[in-house]
mmCIF file of C-alpha atoms in Angstrom:
data_model
loop_
_atom_site.group_PDB
_atom_site.id
_atom_site.type_symbol
_atom_site.label_atom_id
_atom_site.label_comp_id
_atom_site.label_asym_id
_atom_site.label_seq_id
_atom_site.Cartn_x
_atom_site.Cartn_y
_atom_site.Cartn_z
ATOM 1 C CA MET A 1 -16.689 35.558 14.215
ATOM 2 C CA THR A 2 -13.902 35.278 16.763
ATOM 3 C CA VAL A 3 -13.012 31.740 17.806
ATOM 4 C CA PRO A 4 -12.406 31.404 21.564
ATOM 5 C CA LYS A 5 -8.757 30.806 22.433
ATOM 6 C CA PRO A 6 -9.533 27.569 24.339
ATOM 7 C CA LEU A 7 -11.006 26.085 21.171
ATOM 8 C CA ILE A 8 -7.982 27.139 19.143
ATOM 9 C CA THR A 9 -5.696 25.565 21.710
ATOM 10 C CA LEU A 10 -7.757 22.361 21.738
ATOM 11 C CA ALA A 11 -7.690 22.163 17.945
ATOM 12 C CA ALA A 12 -3.922 22.646 17.926
ATOM 13 C CA MET A 13 -3.484 19.924 20.529
ATOM 14 C CA ILE A 14 -5.619 17.517 18.497
ATOM 15 C CA CYS A 15 -3.601 18.191 15.357
ATOM 16 C CA LEU A 16 -0.318 17.695 17.197
ATOM 17 C CA GLY A 17 -1.663 14.566 18.820
ATOM 18 C CA LEU A 18 -2.772 13.068 15.524
ATOM 19 C CA GLY A 19 0.607 13.879 13.994
ATOM 20 C CA ALA A 20 2.394 12.160 16.851
ATOM 21 C CA CYS A 21 0.057 9.168 16.597
ATOM 22 C CA ALA A 22 0.758 8.926 12.881
ATOM 23 C CA GLU A 23 4.507 8.838 13.524
ATOM 24 C CA VAL A 24 4.082 6.140 16.164
ATOM 25 C CA GLU A 25 1.858 4.085 13.868
ATOM 26 C CA GLU A 26 4.223 4.391 10.916
ATOM 27 C CA THR A 27 7.128 3.269 13.112
ATOM 28 C CA ARG A 28 5.140 0.312 14.423
ATOM 29 C CA VAL A 29 4.133 -0.812 10.946
ATOM 30 C CA ALA A 30 7.694 -0.429 9.654
ATOM 31 C CA LYS A 31 8.833 -3.004 12.206
ATOM 32 C CA GLN A 32 6.588 -5.594 10.520
ATOM 33 C CA LEU A 33 8.394 -5.285 7.186
ATOM 34 C CA ASP A 34 10.510 -8.073 5.792
ATOM 35 C CA PRO A 35 14.023 -6.557 5.884
ATOM 36 C CA ASN A 36 15.175 -8.371 2.735
ATOM 37 C CA PRO A 37 12.326 -9.648 0.572
ATOM 38 C CA THR A 38 13.282 -11.534 -2.579
ATOM 39 C CA PRO A 39 11.086 -13.397 -5.086
ATOM 40 C CA ALA A 40 12.568 -16.667 -3.833
ATOM 41 C CA SER A 41 11.654 -15.904 -0.218
ATOM 42 C CA TYR A 42 9.568 -13.117 1.291
ATOM 43 C CA ARG A 43 7.407 -12.771 4.378
ATOM 44 C CA VAL A 44 3.856 -11.452 4.290
ATOM 45 C CA CYS A 45 1.276 -10.832 6.973
ATOM 46 C CA PHE A 46 -2.490 -11.316 7.082
ATOM 47 C CA GLY A 47 -5.357 -12.099 9.426
ATOM 48 C CA ASN A 48 -5.725 -8.368 10.332
ATOM 49 C CA SER A 49 -2.981 -6.183 11.831
ATOM 50 C CA CYS A 50 -0.229 -8.670 10.910
ATOM 51 C CA ARG A 51 -1.662 -11.187 13.368
ATOM 52 C CA LEU A 52 -0.442 -14.016 11.139
ATOM 53 C CA HIS A 53 2.684 -14.372 9.007
ATOM 54 C CA GLY A 54 3.602 -16.609 6.110
ATOM 55 C CA ASN A 55 6.600 -17.187 3.880
ATOM 56 C CA VAL A 56 6.153 -17.146 0.114
ATOM 57 C CA SER A 57 8.500 -18.465 -2.551
ATOM 58 C CA LEU A 58 7.976 -17.669 -6.219
ATOM 59 C CA THR A 59 9.354 -19.722 -9.077
ATOM 60 C CA PRO A 60 11.501 -17.977 -11.709
ATOM 61 C CA GLU A 61 8.576 -18.414 -14.096
ATOM 62 C CA GLN A 62 6.206 -16.623 -11.734
ATOM 63 C CA TRP A 63 8.591 -13.731 -11.230
ATOM 64 C CA GLN A 64 8.986 -13.491 -14.986
ATOM 65 C CA LEU A 65 5.266 -12.721 -15.176
ATOM 66 C CA VAL A 66 5.871 -9.764 -12.863
ATOM 67 C CA ARG A 67 8.700 -8.608 -15.109
ATOM 68 C CA ALA A 68 6.415 -8.939 -18.122
ATOM 69 C CA VAL A 69 4.225 -6.140 -16.724
ATOM 70 C CA PHE A 70 7.200 -3.786 -17.195
ATOM 71 C CA ASP A 71 7.891 -4.925 -20.765
ATOM 72 C CA PRO A 72 8.372 -2.709 -22.654
ATOM 73 C CA PRO A 73 10.027 -0.641 -19.899
ATOM 74 C CA PRO A 74 7.968 2.390 -18.831
ATOM 75 C CA ALA A 75 9.157 5.558 -20.556
ATOM 76 C CA ASN A 76 8.281 7.879 -17.673
ATOM 77 C CA SER A 77 7.097 7.945 -14.078
ATOM 78 C CA LEU A 78 3.392 7.910 -14.973
ATOM 79 C CA GLU A 79 3.780 4.762 -17.059
ATOM 80 C CA GLU A 80 5.782 3.221 -14.233
ATOM 81 C CA ARG A 81 2.998 3.911 -11.706
ATOM 82 C CA ARG A 82 0.518 2.257 -14.053
ATOM 83 C CA ALA A 83 2.772 -0.792 -14.290
ATOM 84 C CA VAL A 84 3.067 -0.921 -10.499
ATOM 85 C CA GLN A 85 -0.719 -1.093 -10.224
ATOM 86 C CA GLN A 86 -0.783 -4.210 -12.381
ATOM 87 C CA ALA A 87 2.298 -5.824 -10.830
ATOM 88 C CA ILE A 88 0.767 -5.576 -7.340
ATOM 89 C CA ALA A 89 -2.221 -7.527 -8.656
ATOM 90 C CA VAL A 90 -0.003 -10.288 -10.067
ATOM 91 C CA LEU A 91 1.914 -10.630 -6.805
ATOM 92 C CA GLU A 92 -1.251 -10.696 -4.727
ATOM 93 C CA ARG A 93 -2.548 -13.609 -6.778
ATOM 94 C CA PHE A 94 0.652 -15.617 -6.334
ATOM 95 C CA THR A 95 0.831 -14.752 -2.640
ATOM 96 C CA GLY A 96 -2.800 -15.625 -2.065
ATOM 97 C CA GLU A 97 -2.302 -19.101 -3.482
ATOM 98 C CA GLN A 98 0.364 -19.862 -0.874
ATOM 99 C CA THR A 99 -1.120 -18.118 2.147
ATOM 100 C CA GLY A 100 -4.828 -18.839 1.827
ATOM 101 C CA THR A 101 -5.679 -15.179 1.228
ATOM 102 C CA SER A 102 -6.992 -15.512 -2.335
ATOM 103 C CA GLU A 103 -10.504 -14.612 -1.161
ATOM 104 C CA ASP A 104 -9.438 -11.412 0.615
ATOM 105 C CA ALA A 105 -12.341 -8.966 0.326
ATOM 106 C CA PRO A 106 -12.096 -5.194 -0.261
ATOM 107 C CA GLY A 107 -11.520 -3.166 2.889
ATOM 108 C CA MET A 108 -12.254 -5.012 6.100
ATOM 109 C CA GLY A 109 -14.714 -7.107 4.128
ATOM 110 C CA VAL A 110 -17.009 -9.834 5.362
ATOM 111 C CA HIS A 111 -14.948 -12.994 5.405
ATOM 112 C CA LEU A 112 -16.013 -16.447 6.568
ATOM 113 C CA ASN A 113 -12.344 -17.155 7.282
ATOM 114 C CA PRO A 114 -10.846 -14.186 9.179
ATOM 115 C CA ASP A 115 -7.391 -15.713 8.862
ATOM 116 C CA GLY A 116 -7.618 -15.136 5.126
ATOM 117 C CA GLN A 117 -8.579 -11.451 5.357
ATOM 118 C CA LEU A 118 -6.166 -8.513 5.118
ATOM 119 C CA ASP A 119 -6.669 -5.126 6.713
ATOM 120 C CA CYS A 120 -4.821 -1.927 5.801
ATOM 121 C CA ILE A 121 -1.820 -2.835 7.968
ATOM 122 C CA ASP A 122 -1.455 -6.196 6.242
ATOM 123 C CA GLU A 123 -1.944 -4.639 2.811
ATOM 124 C CA SER A 124 0.502 -1.767 3.266
ATOM 125 C CA THR A 125 3.146 -4.066 4.750
ATOM 126 C CA ASN A 126 2.873 -6.607 1.940
ATOM 127 C CA SER A 127 2.709 -4.020 -0.826
ATOM 128 C CA THR A 128 5.879 -2.403 0.504
ATOM 129 C CA SER A 129 7.657 -5.761 0.201
ATOM 130 C CA TYR A 130 6.334 -6.177 -3.344
ATOM 131 C CA LEU A 131 7.604 -2.708 -4.282
ATOM 132 C CA ARG A 132 11.016 -3.386 -2.753
ATOM 133 C CA MET A 133 11.362 -6.586 -4.763
ATOM 134 C CA MET A 134 10.469 -4.773 -7.977
ATOM 135 C CA ALA A 135 12.948 -2.000 -7.231
ATOM 136 C CA ALA A 136 15.734 -4.446 -6.352
ATOM 137 C CA ASP A 137 15.220 -6.148 -9.709
ATOM 138 C CA GLY A 138 15.525 -2.836 -11.561
ATOM 139 C CA LEU A 139 11.858 -2.741 -12.574
ATOM 140 C CA ILE A 140 11.161 0.530 -10.755
ATOM 141 C CA LYS A 141 13.496 3.291 -11.944
ATOM 142 C CA PHE A 142 11.556 6.545 -11.668
ATOM 143 C CA HIS A 143 10.637 6.169 -7.968
ATOM 144 C CA ASP A 144 12.145 5.358 -4.597
ATOM 145 C CA ILE A 145 10.237 3.067 -2.249
ATOM 146 C CA GLY A 146 9.147 4.580 1.064
ATOM 147 C CA PHE A 147 7.758 3.319 4.349
ATOM 148 C CA PRO A 148 4.004 2.865 4.883
ATOM 149 C CA ALA A 149 2.125 6.085 5.674
ATOM 150 C CA HIS A 150 -0.768 6.558 8.111
ATOM 151 C CA ARG A 151 -3.874 8.745 8.211
ATOM 152 C CA PHE A 152 -6.859 9.194 10.504
ATOM 153 C CA VAL A 153 -9.949 10.518 8.729
ATOM 154 C CA LEU A 154 -13.290 9.592 10.294
ATOM 155 C CA ARG A 155 -15.290 10.033 7.083
ATOM 156 C CA ALA A 156 -12.830 7.774 5.234
ATOM 157 C CA TRP A 157 -13.194 4.570 7.260
ATOM 158 C CA GLY A 158 -11.161 5.907 10.202
ATOM 159 C CA PRO A 159 -7.455 5.093 10.591
ATOM 160 C CA SER A 160 -5.689 3.609 7.590
ATOM 161 C CA ASN A 161 -2.223 2.778 6.236
ATOM 162 C CA THR A 162 -0.810 2.643 2.729
ATOM 163 C CA ALA A 163 2.414 1.700 0.995
ATOM 164 C CA THR A 164 4.245 4.647 -0.584
ATOM 165 C CA MET A 165 6.799 5.571 -3.187
ATOM 166 C CA ARG A 166 8.463 8.876 -4.125
ATOM 167 C CA GLU A 167 8.909 10.209 -7.648
ATOM 168 C CA ASN A 168 12.604 10.920 -8.177
ATOM 169 C CA ALA A 169 12.175 13.932 -10.469
ATOM 170 C CA THR A 170 9.752 15.861 -8.261
ATOM 171 C CA SER A 171 10.046 14.252 -4.790
ATOM 172 C CA ARG A 172 6.265 13.925 -4.831
ATOM 173 C CA ARG A 173 5.041 11.004 -2.759
ATOM 174 C CA TYR A 174 2.391 8.553 -3.929
ATOM 175 C CA ALA A 175 0.143 6.144 -2.068
ATOM 176 C CA VAL A 176 0.101 2.586 -3.382
ATOM 177 C CA GLU A 177 -3.282 1.563 -2.059
ATOM 178 C CA SER A 178 -4.427 -2.065 -2.329
ATOM 179 C CA TYR A 179 -6.695 -2.129 0.743
ATOM 180 C CA PHE A 180 -9.836 -1.005 -1.069
ATOM 181 C CA ARG A 181 -9.783 -3.815 -3.638
ATOM 182 C CA GLU A 182 -10.080 -7.563 -3.359
ATOM 183 C CA ASN A 183 -7.111 -9.850 -3.734
ATOM 184 C CA GLY A 184 -5.521 -9.851 -7.181
ATOM 185 C CA GLU A 185 -6.981 -6.575 -8.432
ATOM 186 C CA PRO A 186 -4.769 -3.640 -9.490
ATOM 187 C CA ALA A 187 -3.791 -1.271 -6.694
ATOM 188 C CA TYR A 188 -4.755 2.382 -6.693
ATOM 189 C CA VAL A 189 -1.807 4.757 -7.064
ATOM 190 C CA LEU A 190 -2.523 8.377 -6.201
ATOM 191 C CA PRO A 191 -0.778 11.434 -4.761
ATOM 192 C CA LEU A 192 -0.159 10.824 -1.079
ATOM 193 C CA GLU A 193 -1.579 14.200 -0.086
ATOM 194 C CA VAL A 194 -4.890 13.271 -1.728
ATOM 195 C CA TRP A 195 -4.932 9.980 0.161
ATOM 196 C CA ILE A 196 -4.097 11.682 3.471
ATOM 197 C CA GLU A 197 -6.972 14.122 2.972
ATOM 198 C CA GLY A 198 -9.322 11.138 3.017
ATOM 199 C CA TRP A 199 -9.757 9.811 -0.520
ATOM 200 C CA THR A 200 -11.751 6.564 -0.820
ATOM 201 C CA PRO A 201 -13.130 4.775 -3.917
ATOM 202 C CA GLU A 202 -16.537 6.288 -3.148
ATOM 203 C CA ASP A 203 -15.029 9.626 -4.232
ATOM 204 C CA GLY A 204 -14.454 8.295 -7.742
ATOM 205 C CA ASP A 205 -11.224 7.455 -9.527
ATOM 206 C CA PRO A 206 -8.238 9.295 -7.990
ATOM 207 C CA PRO A 207 -6.372 11.887 -10.041
ATOM 208 C CA GLU A 208 -3.712 10.392 -12.287
ATOM 209 C CA THR A 209 -0.810 12.811 -11.996
#
C-alpha cells in the first residue's frame, strides 16, 4: 500500500516537532539543577515540576552510609549500576526526612499533601544531583553523569523525564529512573533507548545490560 505524501510529510513534521520539544524540555529541566551539590549542602525540588525547593544537609555519618553501598567497590559497570540503584534509595530516604517528601508515592500518585509529592521533573532533577555527588566522591568510576532526558510516549504515561548516565567503555546511555517507585525504593536503571521507546514497570523488569 502506498502512503499518501501528505501523511508522510505530517508524520515527519510530528517527529521533528517532538524532537525539538524534547530538546527544549531537557534544556528547561537542566536549568533546575543544583550547579554544585555536595553532601553537606544540596538543593532538591518537589511539589510537582520543581514548584518547591529545599536545601538538604547530610551528616558525615549519613554520607558514609551512601559510601557503604559501594563497598566493596564495584568491579565493573554492571555492578556499579546496581550500586547506584541502592544508593538512590538511601539518598531519597535522607532527603525525604528533611523535605517532607518521605511519603512520595510512585508516579504522580495520590497524595493528601501535594507539596510532598514528586513528579518526573522533580525526580530526574534530584537524582541527577545524587549522581553528581556520588561521582564527585569517586564512587562512580565506570560512568559519566549526563543531563536529564525527555520522552513523549502516550501509552507510557505521556511525557516523562529521567536522570541519565553514560557507560565510559561503550558510550551507551542509561536511564536512572526513580519516578515509578515510592520514596526510598531502589531506582530502575535501564538502557536509555529502552526507556525512550516507552518502558514502564507494567512491561516487567527492564533488561539488565
